[in-house]
Short mmCIF file of C-alpha atoms and ligand atoms in Angstrom, two decimals:
data_model
loop_
_atom_site.label_atom_id
_atom_site.label_comp_id
_atom_site.label_asym_id
_atom_site.label_seq_id
_atom_site.Cartn_x
_atom_site.Cartn_y
_atom_site.Cartn_z
CA MET I 269 54.71 -64.40 113.16
CA PRO I 270 53.19 -61.50 114.00
CA GLN I 271 52.76 -58.87 111.34
CA ARG I 272 55.70 -56.07 111.28
CA ILE I 273 54.04 -52.57 111.79
CA VAL I 274 55.84 -48.87 111.36
CA ALA I 275 53.03 -46.50 112.36
CA GLY I 276 53.38 -42.62 112.66
CA ASN I 277 51.32 -40.73 115.32
CA TRP I 278 50.68 -37.08 114.24
CA LYS I 279 48.75 -36.24 117.58
CA MET I 280 47.82 -32.97 117.08
CA ASN I 281 49.93 -31.42 114.20
CA GLY I 282 50.16 -30.84 110.84
CA SER I 283 48.29 -29.05 108.26
CA ARG I 284 46.88 -29.81 104.70
CA ALA I 285 50.12 -27.91 103.61
CA LEU I 286 52.51 -30.33 105.49
CA LEU I 287 50.52 -33.45 104.46
CA ALA I 288 51.06 -32.51 100.93
CA ALA I 289 54.54 -31.99 101.14
CA TYR I 290 54.94 -34.82 103.17
CA PHE I 291 53.49 -37.22 100.52
CA ALA I 292 55.22 -35.65 97.94
CA ALA I 293 58.49 -36.39 99.70
CA MET I 294 57.53 -39.99 100.45
CA GLU I 295 56.84 -40.73 97.17
CA GLN I 296 60.46 -39.48 95.90
CA ALA I 297 61.79 -41.72 98.02
CA TRP I 298 59.48 -44.71 98.80
CA MET I 299 60.61 -48.36 98.91
CA PRO I 300 58.64 -51.30 98.32
CA LEU I 301 57.50 -53.00 101.34
CA ARG I 302 58.38 -56.36 102.03
CA ARG I 303 58.25 -57.22 105.68
CA CYS I 304 55.94 -54.05 107.10
CA GLU I 305 52.78 -52.73 107.14
CA VAL I 306 53.04 -48.69 107.31
CA LEU I 307 50.14 -46.93 108.95
CA LEU I 308 49.65 -43.21 109.70
CA PHE I 309 47.48 -41.68 112.60
CA PRO I 310 46.88 -38.07 111.27
CA PRO I 311 44.75 -35.64 112.82
CA ALA I 312 41.05 -36.51 111.97
CA LEU I 313 40.46 -33.32 109.96
CA LEU I 314 43.30 -34.47 107.60
CA LEU I 315 41.98 -37.70 106.82
CA SER I 316 40.13 -37.12 103.77
CA GLU I 317 43.34 -35.37 102.27
CA ALA I 318 45.43 -38.44 102.96
CA LEU I 319 43.24 -40.97 101.75
CA GLU I 320 44.42 -40.67 98.01
CA PRO I 321 48.12 -40.28 98.54
CA ALA I 322 48.32 -42.81 101.37
CA ALA I 323 46.43 -45.50 99.23
CA ALA I 324 48.83 -44.90 96.21
CA LEU I 325 51.72 -46.00 98.68
CA GLY I 326 49.88 -48.74 100.27
CA ILE I 327 49.92 -47.01 103.51
CA GLY I 328 47.15 -47.63 106.02
CA LEU I 329 45.13 -44.70 107.97
CA GLY I 330 43.72 -44.36 111.18
CA VAL I 331 42.30 -41.97 113.91
CA GLN I 332 43.69 -41.24 117.02
CA THR I 333 40.50 -42.12 119.07
CA VAL I 334 37.29 -43.07 118.96
CA HIS I 335 34.14 -42.74 121.37
CA PRO I 336 32.39 -45.82 122.86
CA GLU I 337 28.86 -44.80 121.16
CA ALA I 338 28.01 -44.91 117.30
CA SER I 339 26.08 -41.75 117.66
CA GLY I 340 24.51 -39.07 119.88
CA ALA I 341 24.98 -35.93 121.82
CA TYR I 342 28.52 -36.12 122.36
CA THR I 343 29.77 -32.65 121.25
CA GLY I 344 33.43 -32.87 119.81
CA GLU I 345 33.46 -36.86 119.84
CA LEU I 346 34.15 -38.96 116.86
CA ALA I 347 32.42 -42.38 116.32
CA ALA I 348 34.27 -45.66 114.97
CA GLU I 349 31.50 -45.87 112.55
CA MET I 350 32.42 -42.32 111.33
CA ALA I 351 36.27 -43.18 110.97
CA VAL I 352 35.41 -46.07 108.96
CA ASP I 353 33.00 -44.16 106.82
CA ALA I 354 35.95 -41.63 106.22
CA GLY I 355 38.37 -44.36 105.13
CA ALA I 356 40.05 -45.30 108.40
CA GLN I 357 41.30 -48.77 108.79
CA TRP I 358 42.63 -48.27 112.44
CA THR I 359 42.35 -46.53 115.46
CA LEU I 360 44.62 -45.91 118.46
CA VAL I 361 43.06 -46.54 121.67
CA GLY I 362 44.10 -45.49 125.23
CA HIS I 363 47.26 -43.36 124.11
CA SER I 364 48.93 -42.29 127.58
CA GLU I 365 47.95 -38.37 126.38
CA ARG I 366 44.47 -39.19 126.46
CA ARG I 367 44.53 -41.36 129.78
CA ALA I 368 46.41 -38.14 131.29
CA ALA I 369 44.58 -35.58 129.91
CA CYS I 370 41.18 -36.82 129.35
CA GLY I 371 40.87 -38.99 132.16
CA GLU I 372 40.76 -42.36 130.13
CA SER I 373 40.47 -45.25 132.60
CA ASN I 374 41.35 -48.87 132.06
CA GLU I 375 37.67 -49.56 131.63
CA ASP I 376 37.11 -46.44 129.05
CA VAL I 377 40.21 -47.78 127.12
CA ALA I 378 38.45 -51.18 126.93
CA VAL I 379 34.90 -49.95 125.74
CA ARG I 380 36.65 -47.69 123.06
CA ALA I 381 38.79 -51.00 121.77
CA ALA I 382 35.15 -52.68 121.49
CA ALA I 383 33.52 -49.87 119.93
CA ALA I 384 35.96 -49.88 117.14
CA LEU I 385 35.96 -53.70 116.40
CA ARG I 386 32.32 -53.52 116.40
CA ALA I 387 32.65 -51.06 113.80
CA GLY I 388 35.40 -52.87 111.88
CA LEU I 389 38.12 -50.65 112.70
CA LYS I 390 41.21 -52.32 114.09
CA PRO I 391 42.30 -51.12 117.64
CA MET I 392 46.20 -50.20 118.56
CA VAL I 393 45.67 -50.66 122.24
CA CYS I 394 48.24 -48.34 123.87
CA VAL I 395 49.96 -49.26 127.17
CA GLY I 396 52.75 -48.12 129.10
CA GLU I 397 53.69 -47.02 132.84
CA VAL I 398 54.83 -43.66 134.13
CA LEU I 399 57.99 -43.04 135.68
CA THR I 400 57.27 -43.29 139.40
CA ASP I 401 55.63 -46.75 138.52
CA ARG I 402 58.94 -47.96 137.02
CA ARG I 403 60.93 -46.86 139.90
CA ALA I 404 58.55 -48.11 142.39
CA GLY I 405 59.07 -51.56 140.63
CA ARG I 406 55.16 -51.98 139.04
CA ALA I 407 55.64 -51.28 135.75
CA GLU I 408 54.75 -54.70 134.61
CA ASP I 409 51.84 -54.99 136.95
CA VAL I 410 50.58 -51.46 135.56
CA VAL I 411 50.95 -52.65 132.03
CA ARG I 412 49.52 -56.00 132.69
CA GLU I 413 46.32 -54.54 134.35
CA GLN I 414 46.00 -52.25 131.46
CA LEU I 415 46.12 -54.88 129.24
CA GLU I 416 43.57 -57.17 131.01
CA ALA I 417 40.91 -54.47 130.97
CA VAL I 418 40.92 -54.78 127.42
CA LEU I 419 41.08 -58.60 127.21
CA ALA I 420 38.04 -58.97 129.71
CA THR I 421 35.96 -57.17 127.29
CA VAL I 422 37.07 -57.61 123.88
CA GLY I 423 38.94 -61.16 124.36
CA GLU I 424 39.87 -62.92 121.19
CA ASP I 425 38.65 -60.01 119.05
CA LEU I 426 41.87 -58.47 119.97
CA SER I 427 43.53 -60.78 117.15
CA ALA I 428 42.37 -58.12 114.79
CA GLY I 429 44.36 -55.49 116.57
CA ALA I 430 47.99 -54.56 117.65
CA ILE I 431 49.40 -53.60 121.24
CA ALA I 432 51.58 -50.20 121.24
CA TYR I 433 53.87 -50.44 124.56
CA GLU I 434 54.98 -47.00 125.19
CA PRO I 435 56.44 -46.47 128.42
CA VAL I 436 55.38 -42.54 129.06
CA TRP I 437 58.76 -41.50 130.33
CA ALA I 438 59.94 -42.22 126.87
CA ILE I 439 57.44 -40.34 125.13
CA GLY I 440 58.85 -36.93 123.54
CA THR I 441 61.54 -37.01 126.22
CA GLY I 442 64.01 -37.83 123.83
CA GLU I 443 64.89 -40.67 126.25
CA THR I 444 64.35 -44.08 124.78
CA ALA I 445 63.65 -47.36 126.40
CA SER I 446 66.78 -49.61 125.94
CA PRO I 447 66.10 -52.38 123.60
CA GLU I 448 66.47 -54.79 126.39
CA VAL I 449 64.04 -52.88 128.82
CA ALA I 450 61.45 -52.61 125.81
CA GLN I 451 61.94 -56.18 125.16
CA ALA I 452 61.63 -57.58 128.67
CA MET I 453 57.97 -55.74 128.63
CA HIS I 454 56.97 -56.90 125.08
CA ALA I 455 57.63 -60.42 126.61
CA VAL I 456 55.45 -59.95 129.45
CA ILE I 457 52.86 -58.71 126.91
CA ARG I 458 53.24 -61.57 124.48
CA ASP I 459 52.37 -63.69 127.56
CA VAL I 460 49.64 -62.16 128.88
CA LEU I 461 48.28 -62.24 125.18
CA ARG I 462 49.11 -65.89 124.81
CA GLY I 463 47.48 -66.70 127.98
CA ALA I 464 44.28 -65.07 127.60
CA ALA I 465 42.94 -66.64 124.04
CA ASN I 466 43.72 -68.59 121.40
CA GLY I 467 44.79 -66.81 118.36
CA LEU I 468 46.42 -63.92 120.39
CA ALA I 469 50.18 -64.93 120.43
CA ASP I 470 50.59 -63.30 116.74
CA VAL I 471 49.22 -59.96 117.89
CA PRO I 472 51.87 -57.38 116.98
CA ILE I 473 53.68 -55.76 119.85
CA VAL I 474 54.91 -52.24 118.67
CA TYR I 475 57.38 -49.91 120.54
CA GLY I 476 56.94 -46.25 121.10
CA GLY I 477 58.75 -43.47 122.88
CA SER I 478 61.42 -41.57 121.36
CA VAL I 479 61.80 -43.91 118.15
CA LYS I 480 64.49 -42.22 116.02
CA PRO I 481 66.31 -43.44 112.84
CA ASP I 482 69.19 -43.94 114.76
CA ASN I 483 67.65 -46.20 117.56
CA ALA I 484 65.08 -48.23 115.60
CA ALA I 485 67.07 -50.70 114.25
CA ALA I 486 68.26 -52.05 117.62
CA LEU I 487 64.87 -51.90 118.78
CA PHE I 488 63.62 -53.74 115.75
CA ALA I 489 66.18 -56.61 116.34
CA GLU I 490 64.64 -57.68 119.57
CA THR I 491 62.27 -60.87 119.38
CA ASP I 492 58.87 -59.24 120.54
CA ILE I 493 59.43 -55.77 118.88
CA ASP I 494 57.12 -56.12 115.83
CA GLY I 495 57.66 -52.47 115.07
CA ALA I 496 57.16 -48.99 116.24
CA LEU I 497 54.71 -46.27 116.86
CA VAL I 498 56.45 -43.17 116.19
CA GLY I 499 55.25 -39.76 117.66
CA GLY I 500 57.85 -36.74 116.72
CA ALA I 501 59.86 -38.37 114.20
CA SER I 502 56.92 -39.32 112.13
CA LEU I 503 56.18 -35.87 111.04
CA ASP I 504 59.42 -35.76 109.29
CA ALA I 505 59.21 -37.69 105.83
CA ALA I 506 62.99 -38.59 105.78
CA ALA I 507 62.88 -39.90 109.56
CA PHE I 508 59.92 -41.84 109.15
CA LEU I 509 61.22 -43.33 105.74
CA ALA I 510 64.27 -44.00 107.63
CA ILE I 511 62.55 -45.99 110.29
CA ILE I 512 60.54 -48.13 107.92
CA ALA I 513 63.80 -48.65 106.00
CA ALA I 514 65.13 -50.01 109.48
CA MET I 515 62.63 -52.52 109.83
CA GLU I 516 62.90 -53.60 106.16
CA THR I 517 66.47 -54.33 106.56
CA HIS I 518 67.18 -55.29 110.05
CA GLY I 519 63.95 -56.54 111.67
CA ASN I 520 63.37 -60.21 112.09
CA PRO I 521 62.26 -61.92 108.83
P1 13P J 263 57.44 -39.55 120.41
O1 13P J 263 58.01 -40.42 119.38
O2 13P J 263 57.36 -38.55 119.91
O3 13P J 263 58.32 -39.96 121.67
O4 13P J 263 56.01 -39.96 120.55
C1 13P J 263 55.67 -41.25 120.83
C2 13P J 263 54.17 -41.54 120.92
O5 13P J 263 53.58 -41.27 121.90
C3 13P J 263 53.41 -42.15 120.15
O6 13P J 263 52.18 -42.49 120.01
#
C-alpha cells in the first residue's frame, strides 16, 4: 500500500510570526497520526525556524525546488545538499508555477529530481495539464510525458519519492477536479509507474488543486488518491488540520 501523505505548500507566503502562530495552533489541536505522513513545504528561509516545532509534531519538512547542481555560481539558487543540511527531507520538483514562470521543461524537472535523490532528498514530482490541454483531450498525454521524462532519468530510484497530480486549472481557482476526474488521472499515473519499474507501484500519488476541508474526504475516498498537496488552505492551521483529519478518518485504511 502506498504511504498516505498530506502536504502543505506555502509557496511564497508566510513569515516567522505566522510560522510561530501556526505551530502554536497546530499543537493545540494536534491528533496522533495513524494513517498519514504530514509534510510542510515552507519558503526555504523559514525552514530553520520550522525545524523544532515540526519535529515535535512529527511533521516532515521540504523545500519547494532545488537546483540541479550541488554548488557553484548560480546566484539565488538552492542546492539539494543545502536543503538536506538545513534539515529538509523532501523537495517539490516541477511545480506548475515553476514550469510556467521559470520555464522549467520536463527535462529540467527530471534533472532536479535526480539531483534531489543524489543528495538524499525525496522528490515530490508535480505533474498536471493546463486547461487547453484538457479541453483538447490531451490531458493524459501531457501528464504521461511529464512523468516519463522523470522516469527516463531516475527510473526505479523514484520509489523514494512521490507524485503530485495538480491540474493547473484547479490551482488557486477554487475549482477542484471532481473525485472521478482526479481518480481517472491517478489511475493513469499508477499504470505508468507500475509499467516503468519494479517497486514503483506503491509510490504515493497525491492530488493538488483547491483542496479544502469540505472536498478532501471525497477525494481521499478514491482508490488511487493517496493524499493531497495543499496550497492556500495549508496556510490556515485549522483548515490544514481538518484536511489531515479527513485523511485520518476517511482515507482508505
Ligand atoms: P491551491 O490549494 O491553493 O489550489 O494550490 C495547490 C498547489 O499548487 C499546491 O502545490
